[in-house]
Coordinates of C-alpha atoms in Angstrom, one line a residue:
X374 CA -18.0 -123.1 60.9
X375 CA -14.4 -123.2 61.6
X376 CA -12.5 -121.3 64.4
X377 CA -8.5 -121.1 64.7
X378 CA -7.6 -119.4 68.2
X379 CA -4.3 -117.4 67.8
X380 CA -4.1 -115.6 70.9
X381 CA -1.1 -113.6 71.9
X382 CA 0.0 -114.6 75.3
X383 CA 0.6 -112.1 78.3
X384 CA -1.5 -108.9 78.7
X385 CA -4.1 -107.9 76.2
X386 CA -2.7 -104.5 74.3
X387 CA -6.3 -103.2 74.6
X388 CA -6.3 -102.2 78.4
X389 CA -3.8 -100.8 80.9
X390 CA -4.0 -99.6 83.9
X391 CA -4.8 -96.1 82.7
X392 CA -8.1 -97.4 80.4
X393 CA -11.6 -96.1 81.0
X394 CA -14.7 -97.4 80.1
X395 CA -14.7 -94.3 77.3
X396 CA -11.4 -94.8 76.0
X397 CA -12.2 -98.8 75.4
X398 CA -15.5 -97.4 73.8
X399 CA -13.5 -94.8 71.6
X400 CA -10.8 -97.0 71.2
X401 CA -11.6 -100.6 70.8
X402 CA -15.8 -100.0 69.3
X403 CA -15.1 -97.0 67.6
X404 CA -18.4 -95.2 69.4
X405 CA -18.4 -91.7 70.4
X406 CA -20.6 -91.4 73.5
X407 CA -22.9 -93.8 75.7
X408 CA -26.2 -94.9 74.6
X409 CA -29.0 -95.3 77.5
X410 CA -28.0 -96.8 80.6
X411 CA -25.0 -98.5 79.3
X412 CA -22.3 -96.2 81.5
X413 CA -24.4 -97.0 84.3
X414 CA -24.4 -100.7 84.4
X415 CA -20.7 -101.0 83.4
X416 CA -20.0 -98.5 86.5
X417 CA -22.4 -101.1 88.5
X418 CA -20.3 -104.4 86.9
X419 CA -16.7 -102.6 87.7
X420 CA -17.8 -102.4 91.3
X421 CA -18.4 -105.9 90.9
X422 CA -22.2 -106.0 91.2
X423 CA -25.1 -108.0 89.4
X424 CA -27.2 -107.1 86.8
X425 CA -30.5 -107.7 84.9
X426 CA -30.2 -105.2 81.6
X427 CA -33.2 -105.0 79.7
X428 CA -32.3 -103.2 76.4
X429 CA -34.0 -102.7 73.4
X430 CA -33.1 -105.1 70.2
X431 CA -30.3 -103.1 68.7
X432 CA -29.7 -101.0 72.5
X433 CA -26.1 -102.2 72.5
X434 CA -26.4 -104.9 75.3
X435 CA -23.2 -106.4 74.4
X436 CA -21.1 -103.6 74.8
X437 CA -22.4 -104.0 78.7
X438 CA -20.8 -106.7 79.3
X439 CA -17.5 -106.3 77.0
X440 CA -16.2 -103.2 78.6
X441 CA -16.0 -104.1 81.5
X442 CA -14.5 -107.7 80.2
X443 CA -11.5 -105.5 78.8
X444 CA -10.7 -103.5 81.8
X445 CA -11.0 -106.3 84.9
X446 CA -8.9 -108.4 85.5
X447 CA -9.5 -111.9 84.1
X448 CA -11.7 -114.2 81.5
X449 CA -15.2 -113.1 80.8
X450 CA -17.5 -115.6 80.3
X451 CA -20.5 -115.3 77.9
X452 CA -23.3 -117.8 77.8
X453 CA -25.2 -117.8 74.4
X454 CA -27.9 -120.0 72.7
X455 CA -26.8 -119.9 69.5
X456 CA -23.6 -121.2 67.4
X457 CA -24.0 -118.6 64.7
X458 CA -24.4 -115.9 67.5
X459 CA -21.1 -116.5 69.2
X460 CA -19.3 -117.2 65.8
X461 CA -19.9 -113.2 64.7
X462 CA -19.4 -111.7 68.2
X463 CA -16.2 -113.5 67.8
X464 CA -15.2 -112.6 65.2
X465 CA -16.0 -109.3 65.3
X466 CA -14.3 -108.5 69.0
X467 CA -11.2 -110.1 67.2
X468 CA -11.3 -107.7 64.1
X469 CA -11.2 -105.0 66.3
X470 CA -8.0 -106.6 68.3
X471 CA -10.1 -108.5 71.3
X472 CA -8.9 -111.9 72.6
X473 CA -11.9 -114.0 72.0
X474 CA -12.8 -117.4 71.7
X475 CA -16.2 -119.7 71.6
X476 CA -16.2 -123.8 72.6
X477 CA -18.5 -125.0 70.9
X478 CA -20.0 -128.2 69.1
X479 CA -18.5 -127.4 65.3
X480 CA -14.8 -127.3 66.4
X481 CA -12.7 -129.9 66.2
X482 CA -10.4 -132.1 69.0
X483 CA -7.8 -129.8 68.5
X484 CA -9.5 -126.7 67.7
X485 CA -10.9 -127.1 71.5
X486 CA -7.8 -128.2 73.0
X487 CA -6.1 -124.7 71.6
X488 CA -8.7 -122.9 72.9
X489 CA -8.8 -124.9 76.7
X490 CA -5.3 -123.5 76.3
X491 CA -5.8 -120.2 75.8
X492 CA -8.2 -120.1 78.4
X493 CA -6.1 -121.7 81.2
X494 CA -3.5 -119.6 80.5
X495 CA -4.8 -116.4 80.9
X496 CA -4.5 -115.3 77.5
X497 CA -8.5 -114.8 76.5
X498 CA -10.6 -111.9 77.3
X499 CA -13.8 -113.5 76.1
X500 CA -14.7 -117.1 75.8
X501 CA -18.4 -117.8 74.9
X502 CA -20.0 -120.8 75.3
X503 CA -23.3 -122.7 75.3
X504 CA -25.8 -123.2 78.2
X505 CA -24.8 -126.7 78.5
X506 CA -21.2 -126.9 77.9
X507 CA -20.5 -124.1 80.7
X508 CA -21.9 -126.4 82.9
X509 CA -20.3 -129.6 82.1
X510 CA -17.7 -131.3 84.3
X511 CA -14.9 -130.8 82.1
X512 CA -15.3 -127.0 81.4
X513 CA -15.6 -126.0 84.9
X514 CA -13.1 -128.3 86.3
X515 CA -11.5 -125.8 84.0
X516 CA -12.6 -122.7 85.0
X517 CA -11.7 -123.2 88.7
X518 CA -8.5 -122.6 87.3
X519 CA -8.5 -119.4 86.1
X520 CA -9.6 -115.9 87.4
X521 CA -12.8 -115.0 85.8
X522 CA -13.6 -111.2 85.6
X523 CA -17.7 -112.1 85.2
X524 CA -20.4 -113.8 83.9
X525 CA -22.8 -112.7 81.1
X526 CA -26.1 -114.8 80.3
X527 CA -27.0 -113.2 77.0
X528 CA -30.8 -114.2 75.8
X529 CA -31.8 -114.1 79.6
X530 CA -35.3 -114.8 78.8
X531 CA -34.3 -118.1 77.5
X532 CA -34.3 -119.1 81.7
X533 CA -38.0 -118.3 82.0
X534 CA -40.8 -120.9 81.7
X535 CA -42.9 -117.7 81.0
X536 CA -41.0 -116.5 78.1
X537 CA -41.0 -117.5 74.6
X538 CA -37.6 -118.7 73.9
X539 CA -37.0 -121.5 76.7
X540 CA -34.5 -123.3 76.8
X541 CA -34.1 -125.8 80.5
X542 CA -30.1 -125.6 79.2
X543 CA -30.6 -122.3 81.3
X544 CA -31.9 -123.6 84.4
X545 CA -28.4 -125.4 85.7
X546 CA -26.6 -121.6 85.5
X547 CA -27.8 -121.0 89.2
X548 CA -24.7 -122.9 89.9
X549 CA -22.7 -120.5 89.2
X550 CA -23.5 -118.4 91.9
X551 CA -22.4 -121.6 94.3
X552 CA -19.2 -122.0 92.3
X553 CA -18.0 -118.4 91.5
X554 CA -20.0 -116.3 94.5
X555 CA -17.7 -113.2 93.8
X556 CA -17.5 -113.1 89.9
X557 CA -20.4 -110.3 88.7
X558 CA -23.2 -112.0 86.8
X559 CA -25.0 -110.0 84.4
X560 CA -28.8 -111.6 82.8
X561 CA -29.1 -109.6 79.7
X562 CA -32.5 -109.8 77.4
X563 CA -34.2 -107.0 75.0
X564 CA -37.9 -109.5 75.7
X565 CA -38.9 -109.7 79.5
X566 CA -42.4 -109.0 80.6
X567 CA -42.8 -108.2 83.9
X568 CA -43.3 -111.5 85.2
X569 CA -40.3 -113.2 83.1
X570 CA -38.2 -110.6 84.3
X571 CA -39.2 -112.3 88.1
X572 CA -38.0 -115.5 87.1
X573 CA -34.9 -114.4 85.9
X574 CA -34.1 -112.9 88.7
X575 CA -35.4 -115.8 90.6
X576 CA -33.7 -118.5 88.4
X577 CA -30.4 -117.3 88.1
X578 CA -30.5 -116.4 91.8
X579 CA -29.4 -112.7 90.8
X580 CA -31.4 -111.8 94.2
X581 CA -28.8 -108.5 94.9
X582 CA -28.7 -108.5 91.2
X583 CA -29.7 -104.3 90.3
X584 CA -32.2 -104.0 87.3
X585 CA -31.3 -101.4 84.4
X586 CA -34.7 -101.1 81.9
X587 CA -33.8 -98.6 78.9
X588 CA -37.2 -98.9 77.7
X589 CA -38.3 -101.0 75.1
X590 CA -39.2 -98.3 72.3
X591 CA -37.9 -98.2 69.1
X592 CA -39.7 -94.8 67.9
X593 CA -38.1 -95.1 63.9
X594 CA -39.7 -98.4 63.1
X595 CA -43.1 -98.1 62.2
X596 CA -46.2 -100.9 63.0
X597 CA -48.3 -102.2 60.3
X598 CA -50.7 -104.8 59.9
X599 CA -53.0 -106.1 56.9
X600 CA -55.3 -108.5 56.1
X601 CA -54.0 -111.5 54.2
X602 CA -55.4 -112.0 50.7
X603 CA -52.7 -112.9 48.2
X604 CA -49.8 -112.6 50.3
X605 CA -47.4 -113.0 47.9
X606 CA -48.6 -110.4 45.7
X607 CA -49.2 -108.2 48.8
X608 CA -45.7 -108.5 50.3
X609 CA -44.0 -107.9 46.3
X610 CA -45.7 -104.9 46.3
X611 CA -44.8 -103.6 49.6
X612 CA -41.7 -104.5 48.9
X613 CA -41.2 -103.1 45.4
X614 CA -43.0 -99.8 46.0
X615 CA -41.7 -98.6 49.1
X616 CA -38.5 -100.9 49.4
X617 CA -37.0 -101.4 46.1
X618 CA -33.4 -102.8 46.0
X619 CA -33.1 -102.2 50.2
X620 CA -32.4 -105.0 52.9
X621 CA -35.3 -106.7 54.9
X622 CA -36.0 -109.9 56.5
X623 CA -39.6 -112.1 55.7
X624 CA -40.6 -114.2 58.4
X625 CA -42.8 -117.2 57.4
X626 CA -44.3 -120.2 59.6
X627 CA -42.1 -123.0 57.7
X628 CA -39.0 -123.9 55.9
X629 CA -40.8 -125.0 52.9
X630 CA -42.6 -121.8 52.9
X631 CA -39.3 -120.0 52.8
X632 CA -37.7 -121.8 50.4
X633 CA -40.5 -121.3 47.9
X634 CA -41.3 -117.8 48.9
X635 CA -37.5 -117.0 48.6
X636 CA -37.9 -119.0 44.9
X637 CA -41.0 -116.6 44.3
X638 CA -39.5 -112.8 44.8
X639 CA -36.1 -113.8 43.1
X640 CA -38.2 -114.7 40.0
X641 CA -39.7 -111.3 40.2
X642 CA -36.7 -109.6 40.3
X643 CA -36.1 -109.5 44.0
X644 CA -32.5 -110.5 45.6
X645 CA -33.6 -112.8 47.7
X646 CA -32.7 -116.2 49.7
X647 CA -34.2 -118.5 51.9
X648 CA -32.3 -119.5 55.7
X649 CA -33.7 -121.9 58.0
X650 CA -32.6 -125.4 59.7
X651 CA -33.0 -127.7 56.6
X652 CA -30.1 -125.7 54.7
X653 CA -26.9 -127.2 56.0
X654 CA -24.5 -125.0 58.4
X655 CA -22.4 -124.0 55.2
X656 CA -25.3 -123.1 53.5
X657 CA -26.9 -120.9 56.3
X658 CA -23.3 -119.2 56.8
X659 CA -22.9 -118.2 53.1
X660 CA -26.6 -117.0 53.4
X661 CA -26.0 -115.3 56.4
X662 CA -22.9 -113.7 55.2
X663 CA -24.3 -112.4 52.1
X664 CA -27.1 -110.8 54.0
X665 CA -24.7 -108.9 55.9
X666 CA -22.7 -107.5 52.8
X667 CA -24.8 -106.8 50.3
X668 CA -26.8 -104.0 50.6
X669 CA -30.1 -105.1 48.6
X670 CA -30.9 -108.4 49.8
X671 CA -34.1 -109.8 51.4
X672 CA -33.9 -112.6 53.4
X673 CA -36.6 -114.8 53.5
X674 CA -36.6 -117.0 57.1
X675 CA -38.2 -118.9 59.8
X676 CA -37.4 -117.5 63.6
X677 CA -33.6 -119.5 63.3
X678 CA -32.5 -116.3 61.9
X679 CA -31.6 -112.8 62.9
X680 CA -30.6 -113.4 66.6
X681 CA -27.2 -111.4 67.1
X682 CA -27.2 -110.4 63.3
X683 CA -25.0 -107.1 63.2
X684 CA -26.8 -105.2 60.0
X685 CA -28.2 -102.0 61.1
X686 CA -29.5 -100.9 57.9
X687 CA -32.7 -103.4 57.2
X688 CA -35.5 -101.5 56.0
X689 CA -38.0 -103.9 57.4
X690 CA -39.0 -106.9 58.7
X691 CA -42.3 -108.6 57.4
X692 CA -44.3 -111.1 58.8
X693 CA -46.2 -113.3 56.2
X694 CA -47.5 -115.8 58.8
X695 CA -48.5 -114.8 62.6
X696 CA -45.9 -114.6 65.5
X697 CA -46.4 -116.9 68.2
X698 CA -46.2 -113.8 70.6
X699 CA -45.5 -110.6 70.7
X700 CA -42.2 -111.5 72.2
X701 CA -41.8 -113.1 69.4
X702 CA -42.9 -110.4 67.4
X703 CA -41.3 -107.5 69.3
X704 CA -37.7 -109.3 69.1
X705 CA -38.1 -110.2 65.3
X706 CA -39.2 -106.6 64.3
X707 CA -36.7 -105.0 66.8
X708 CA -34.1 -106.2 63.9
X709 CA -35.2 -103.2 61.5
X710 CA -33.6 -100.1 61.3
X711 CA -30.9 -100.8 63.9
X712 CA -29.7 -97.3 62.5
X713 CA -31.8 -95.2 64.2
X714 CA -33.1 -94.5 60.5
X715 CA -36.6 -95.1 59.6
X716 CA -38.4 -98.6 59.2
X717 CA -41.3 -100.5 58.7
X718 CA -42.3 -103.7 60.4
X719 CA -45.4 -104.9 58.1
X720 CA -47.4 -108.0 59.3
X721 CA -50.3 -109.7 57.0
X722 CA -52.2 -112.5 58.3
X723 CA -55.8 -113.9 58.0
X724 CA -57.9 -116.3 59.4
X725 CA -55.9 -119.1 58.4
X726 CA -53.3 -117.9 60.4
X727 CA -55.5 -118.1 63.8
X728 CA -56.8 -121.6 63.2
X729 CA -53.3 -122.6 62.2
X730 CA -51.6 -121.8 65.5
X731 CA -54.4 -122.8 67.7
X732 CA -54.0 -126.0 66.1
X733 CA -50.0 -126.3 66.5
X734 CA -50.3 -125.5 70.3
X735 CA -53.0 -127.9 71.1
X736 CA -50.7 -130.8 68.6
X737 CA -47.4 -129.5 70.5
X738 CA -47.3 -128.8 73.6
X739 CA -46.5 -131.5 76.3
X740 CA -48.8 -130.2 79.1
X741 CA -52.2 -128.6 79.7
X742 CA -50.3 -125.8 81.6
X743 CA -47.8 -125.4 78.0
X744 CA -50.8 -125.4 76.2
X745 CA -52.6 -122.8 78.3
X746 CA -49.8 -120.4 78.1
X747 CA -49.0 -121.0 74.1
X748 CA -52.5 -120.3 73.6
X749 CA -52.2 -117.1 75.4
X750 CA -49.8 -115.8 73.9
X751 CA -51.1 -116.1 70.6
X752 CA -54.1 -114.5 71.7
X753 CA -52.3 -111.5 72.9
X754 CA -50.7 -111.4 69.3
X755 CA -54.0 -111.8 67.8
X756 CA -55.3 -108.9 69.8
X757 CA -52.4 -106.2 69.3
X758 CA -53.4 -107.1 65.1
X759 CA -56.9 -106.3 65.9
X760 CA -56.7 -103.4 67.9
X761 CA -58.2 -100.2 67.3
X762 CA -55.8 -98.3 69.3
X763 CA -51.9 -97.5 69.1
X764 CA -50.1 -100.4 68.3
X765 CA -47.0 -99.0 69.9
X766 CA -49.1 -98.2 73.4
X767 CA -50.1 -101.6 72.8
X768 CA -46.8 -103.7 72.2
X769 CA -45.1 -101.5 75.2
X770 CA -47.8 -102.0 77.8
X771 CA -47.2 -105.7 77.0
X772 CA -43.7 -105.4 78.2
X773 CA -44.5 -102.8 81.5
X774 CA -44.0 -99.6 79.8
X775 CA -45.9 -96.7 79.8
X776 CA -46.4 -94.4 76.7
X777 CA -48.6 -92.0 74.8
X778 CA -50.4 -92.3 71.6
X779 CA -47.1 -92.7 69.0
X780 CA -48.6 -91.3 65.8
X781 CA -46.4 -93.6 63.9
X782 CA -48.3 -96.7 63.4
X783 CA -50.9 -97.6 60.8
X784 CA -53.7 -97.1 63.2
X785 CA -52.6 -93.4 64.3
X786 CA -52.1 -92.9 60.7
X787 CA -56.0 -93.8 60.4
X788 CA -57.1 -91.2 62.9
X789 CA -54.7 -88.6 61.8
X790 CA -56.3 -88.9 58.3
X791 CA -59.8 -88.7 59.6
X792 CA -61.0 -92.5 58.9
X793 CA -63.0 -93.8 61.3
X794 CA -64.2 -97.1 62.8
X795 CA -67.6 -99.0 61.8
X796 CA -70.0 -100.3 63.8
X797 CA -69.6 -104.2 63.3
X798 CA -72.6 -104.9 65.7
X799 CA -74.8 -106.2 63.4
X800 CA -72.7 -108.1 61.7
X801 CA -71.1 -109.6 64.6
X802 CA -74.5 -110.2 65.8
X803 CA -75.4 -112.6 62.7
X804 CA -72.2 -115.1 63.1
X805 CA -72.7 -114.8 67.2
X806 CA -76.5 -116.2 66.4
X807 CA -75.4 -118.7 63.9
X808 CA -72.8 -120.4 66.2
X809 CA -75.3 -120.3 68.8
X810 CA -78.4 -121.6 67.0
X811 CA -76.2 -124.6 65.2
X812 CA -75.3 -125.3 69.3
X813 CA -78.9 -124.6 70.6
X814 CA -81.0 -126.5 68.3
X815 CA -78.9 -129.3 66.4
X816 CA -75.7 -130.0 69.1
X817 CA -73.1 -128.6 66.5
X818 CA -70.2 -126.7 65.9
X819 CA -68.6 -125.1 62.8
X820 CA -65.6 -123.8 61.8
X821 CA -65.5 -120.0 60.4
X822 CA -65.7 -120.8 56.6
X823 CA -68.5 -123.2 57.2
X824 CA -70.3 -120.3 59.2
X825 CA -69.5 -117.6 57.2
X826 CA -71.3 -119.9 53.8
X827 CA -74.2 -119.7 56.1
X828 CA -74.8 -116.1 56.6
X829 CA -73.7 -115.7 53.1
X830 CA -76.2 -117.8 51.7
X831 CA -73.8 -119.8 49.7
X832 CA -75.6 -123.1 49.3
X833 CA -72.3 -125.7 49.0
X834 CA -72.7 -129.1 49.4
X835 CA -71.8 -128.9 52.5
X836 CA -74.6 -126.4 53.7
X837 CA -76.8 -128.5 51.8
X838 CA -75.9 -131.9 53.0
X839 CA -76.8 -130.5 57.0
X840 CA -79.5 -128.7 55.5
X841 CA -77.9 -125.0 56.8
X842 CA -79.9 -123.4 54.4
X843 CA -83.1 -123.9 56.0
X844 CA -81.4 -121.9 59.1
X845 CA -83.1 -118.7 59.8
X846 CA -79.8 -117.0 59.6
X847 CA -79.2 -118.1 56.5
X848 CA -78.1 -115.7 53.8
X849 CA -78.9 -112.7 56.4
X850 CA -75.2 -111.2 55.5
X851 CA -75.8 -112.0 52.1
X852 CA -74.7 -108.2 51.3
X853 CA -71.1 -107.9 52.4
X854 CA -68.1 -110.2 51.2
X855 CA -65.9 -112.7 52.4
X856 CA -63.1 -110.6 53.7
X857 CA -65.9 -108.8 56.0
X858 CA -66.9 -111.4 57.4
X859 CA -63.8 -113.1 57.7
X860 CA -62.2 -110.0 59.5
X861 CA -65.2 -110.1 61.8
X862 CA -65.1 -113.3 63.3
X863 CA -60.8 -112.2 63.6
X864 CA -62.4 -109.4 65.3
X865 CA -64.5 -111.8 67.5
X866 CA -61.7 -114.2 68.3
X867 CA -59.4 -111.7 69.3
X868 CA -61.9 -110.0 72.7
X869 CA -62.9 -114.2 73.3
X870 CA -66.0 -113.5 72.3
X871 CA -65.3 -116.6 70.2
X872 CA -63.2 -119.4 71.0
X873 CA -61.8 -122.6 69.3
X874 CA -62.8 -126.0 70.6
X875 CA -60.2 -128.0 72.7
X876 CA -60.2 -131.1 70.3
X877 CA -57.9 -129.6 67.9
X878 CA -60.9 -129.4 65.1
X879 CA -61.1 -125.6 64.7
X880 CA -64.8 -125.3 65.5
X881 CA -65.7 -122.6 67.2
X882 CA -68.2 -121.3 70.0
X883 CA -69.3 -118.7 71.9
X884 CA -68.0 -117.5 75.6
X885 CA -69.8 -115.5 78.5
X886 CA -67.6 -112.3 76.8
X887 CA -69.9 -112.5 73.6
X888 CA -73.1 -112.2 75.6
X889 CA -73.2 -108.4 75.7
X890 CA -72.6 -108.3 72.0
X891 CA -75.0 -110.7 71.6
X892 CA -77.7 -108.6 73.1
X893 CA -76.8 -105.4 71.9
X894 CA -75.6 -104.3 74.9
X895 CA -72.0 -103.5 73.5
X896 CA -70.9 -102.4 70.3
X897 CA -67.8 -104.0 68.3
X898 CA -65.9 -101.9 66.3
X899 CA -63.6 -102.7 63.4
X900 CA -61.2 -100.7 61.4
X901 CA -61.9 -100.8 57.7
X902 CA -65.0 -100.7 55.9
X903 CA -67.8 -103.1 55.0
X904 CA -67.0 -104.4 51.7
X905 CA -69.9 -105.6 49.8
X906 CA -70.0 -108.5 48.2
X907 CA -69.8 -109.3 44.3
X908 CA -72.6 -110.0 42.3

């Protein structure tokens, strides 16, 4: 990923003395009016204040900080986590006449030197740079030298312990308010829960620092989730009946999953390529650039794509394996329909899925405190799949926001059409006594498909080698199938009435929540109906 700076010296010819923040808009981005609170906080960064922006994926967070870059007087500088995220802002403030630059690991000796040049001069707008190298020796020995117009921390979140995208790069930007006291430093994030927007504000030590929340909605796209059979063949059809020839993105757990996947829907007639970190950076750039042009092609990725990617016509974004959050989640889905038109974000997963990334966190994380909050998250994922209610309310709450009842998820669509939950009581009852009588009388512990065989009456050799079948529970749900039950024990996971063991095994057992349940004093209720089970 090359970069040639060509930067005309003097003033830049986009702003004079006479520019507003609506002519540069007109002018320079080609937009007609405002969106959300984006007059606001350039008004608030022109005065020379702080911000925190919390925008929506897609909001226009960018132009927040740009404006104002263009019309004070100065270098703005832009801190981003990503090489292939500065490369197109770049490049696309240059196309429309903007003196921008990036420093950054992929240039060469003298491709930085030009751009040190430009930059000491006086002769950039923009220069974006990593996390780490804005804090290096050499870059602000550098800086001290030139008259900065502000500071913008794009992917704000990344500061937060809390949030899902850390990155300790982040932590040494507090300096900058020891260095550069009177420069404006905006945090900007679409992701920030309550608490992580705390810690930004903390972290950064954005104390005066004014907070401007647009909301977090995005009202076109609209929430589904299934349960994962033969996902493949689920996610062609989706994808061939109600998205034939359009743009998506398909987010999978692994590269080997996308490359194969990718492999899988070209065969069947689907443009469609794989991006993630084992595809060299030539590779991933082609990709990437093809995704943007061409109006038909599905992109099949792990999370090292889409950050900053300026396509607002994908249909939808599908997840074939469960986000680690609903950060996670909300940022990845937030990439469809950028144009206001309507979208689907469409999410299968199974119980495979749950064991899978209560696995990971217990394999991956460093610390009992990491783990703790890895875990959580997923468990807040795996409830918002499970829930009976409004998966917009939901996904919004999550984030601090307040709504009604959208009408434009699947499970609105359920009680607009009349369906109705059932009563998984009994059903729920039958796994919640099997865990607890394989506990109470023998000392052991099962993983669902072990405990679901049991209830079934399925007598593998498993079952038979720990003589399960002479359980009294055994065969008692002999009458519904696999995906039931399956779906139960989801169901069961998801309110802690079960949870997985802390040795990294996947067995599972009960918690003081599953008590009630237990006893029949509380219902559980599932979406769906009971399937029975073939002869």
């Amino acid at each position: 990923m090359s970069e040639t700076v060509d930067c005309a010296s003097g003033d830049s010819t986009i702003s004079s003395a006479r520019s507003t923040p609506e002519d540069i808009l007109q002018r320079v981005f080609g937009h007609v009016a405002f969106r959300m609170q984006q007059a606001q906080v350039i008004e608030h960064v022109m005065a020379g204040g702080d911000a925190l922006v919390l925008m929506p994926t897609g909001g226009g967070k960018s132009l927040c900080y740009q404006i104002p870059a263009l019309l004070r007087a100065g270098t703005a500088v832009v801190v981003s986590p990503l090489i292939a995220l500065m490369h197109d802002q770049v490049e696309a403030l240059r196309a429309r006449g903007v003196r921008a630059a990036s420093l950054n690991s992929t240039l060469g000796h003298e491709q930085s030197k030009a751009v040190e040049r430009s930059l000491v001069s006086g002769t950039l707008d923009l220069l974006y740079v990593a996390p780490e190298r804005l804090v290096s020796a050499r870059l602000m020995t550098l800086l001290k030298q030139v008259k900065l117009s502000l500071f913008a921390i794009d992917e704000a979140h990344c500061v937060s312990q809390w949030g899902h995208d850390f990155r300790p790069e982040y932590l040494a930007l507090e300096a900058l308010a020891d260095h550069w006291p009177g420069v404006p430093r905006l945090a900007l994030t679409a992701t920030a829960t309550p608490a992580t927007r705390q810690e930004i504000l903390q972290r950064l030590r954005l104390s005066k620092a004014m907070t401007f929340a647009s909301g977090f909605d995005r009202p076109n796209v609209f929430y589904e989730v299934v349960d994962k059979a033969d996902v493949r063949e689920q996610l062609l059809d989706f994808i061939t009946t109600r998205y034939r020839a359009q743009s998506g993105i398909v987010y999978t757990a692994s590269r080997a999953r996308a490359q194969a996947l990718a492999s899988w829907l070209s065969r069947h007639g689907i443009n469609a390529l794989p991006y993630h970190a084992g595809l060299d950076r030539e590779q991933r750039t082609y990709h990437q650039a093809r995704f943007v042009s061409e109006p038909d092609l599905v992109m099949v990725a792990t999370i090292a794509f889409g950050m900053g990617i300026d396509k607002p016509d994908v249909r939808f974004v599908a997840h074939v394996d469960m986000p680690r959050s609903l950060e996670h989640y909300y940022q990845e889905t937030g990439r469809a329909g950028r144009d206001g038109k309507p979208a689907t974000a469409w999410l299968a997963y199974g119980m495979p899925d749950v064991v899978q990334r209560y696995t990971l966190a217990r394999e991956t994380e460093v610390s009992a405190s990491q783990t703790q909050r890895v875990v959580a998250s997923f468990e807040q994922m795996l409830q918002f799949a499970e829930s009976l209610s409004c998966r917009r309310v939901q996904l919004l709450a999550h984030f601090g926001q307040e709504s009604l009842p959208c009408g434009h998820c699947d499970n609105c669509t359920r009680q607009a059409q009349g369906q109705q939950p059932w009563d998984a009581t009994e059903a729920a009852q039958m796994i919640l006594s099997t865990v607890y009588r394989l506990w109470r009388e023998r000392g052991q512990r099962f993983g669902s498909g072990h405990l679901i065989d049991i209830v079934r009456g399925k007598r593998t050799p498993r079952v038979l080698s720990q003589a399960h079948d002479t359980l009294s529970v055994f065969g008692v749900g002999a009458q519904w199938s696999v995906l039931t039950w399956r779906h139960v024990v989801r169901s069961l996971m998801a309110q802690q009435m079960l949870v997985t063991d802390d040795e990294g095994y996947g067995t599972l057992a009960m918690t003081p929540a599953s008590v009630p349940v237990f006893k029949g004093e509380r219902r559980l209720w599932m979406w769906g109906q009971i399937n029975q089970a073939s002869a």
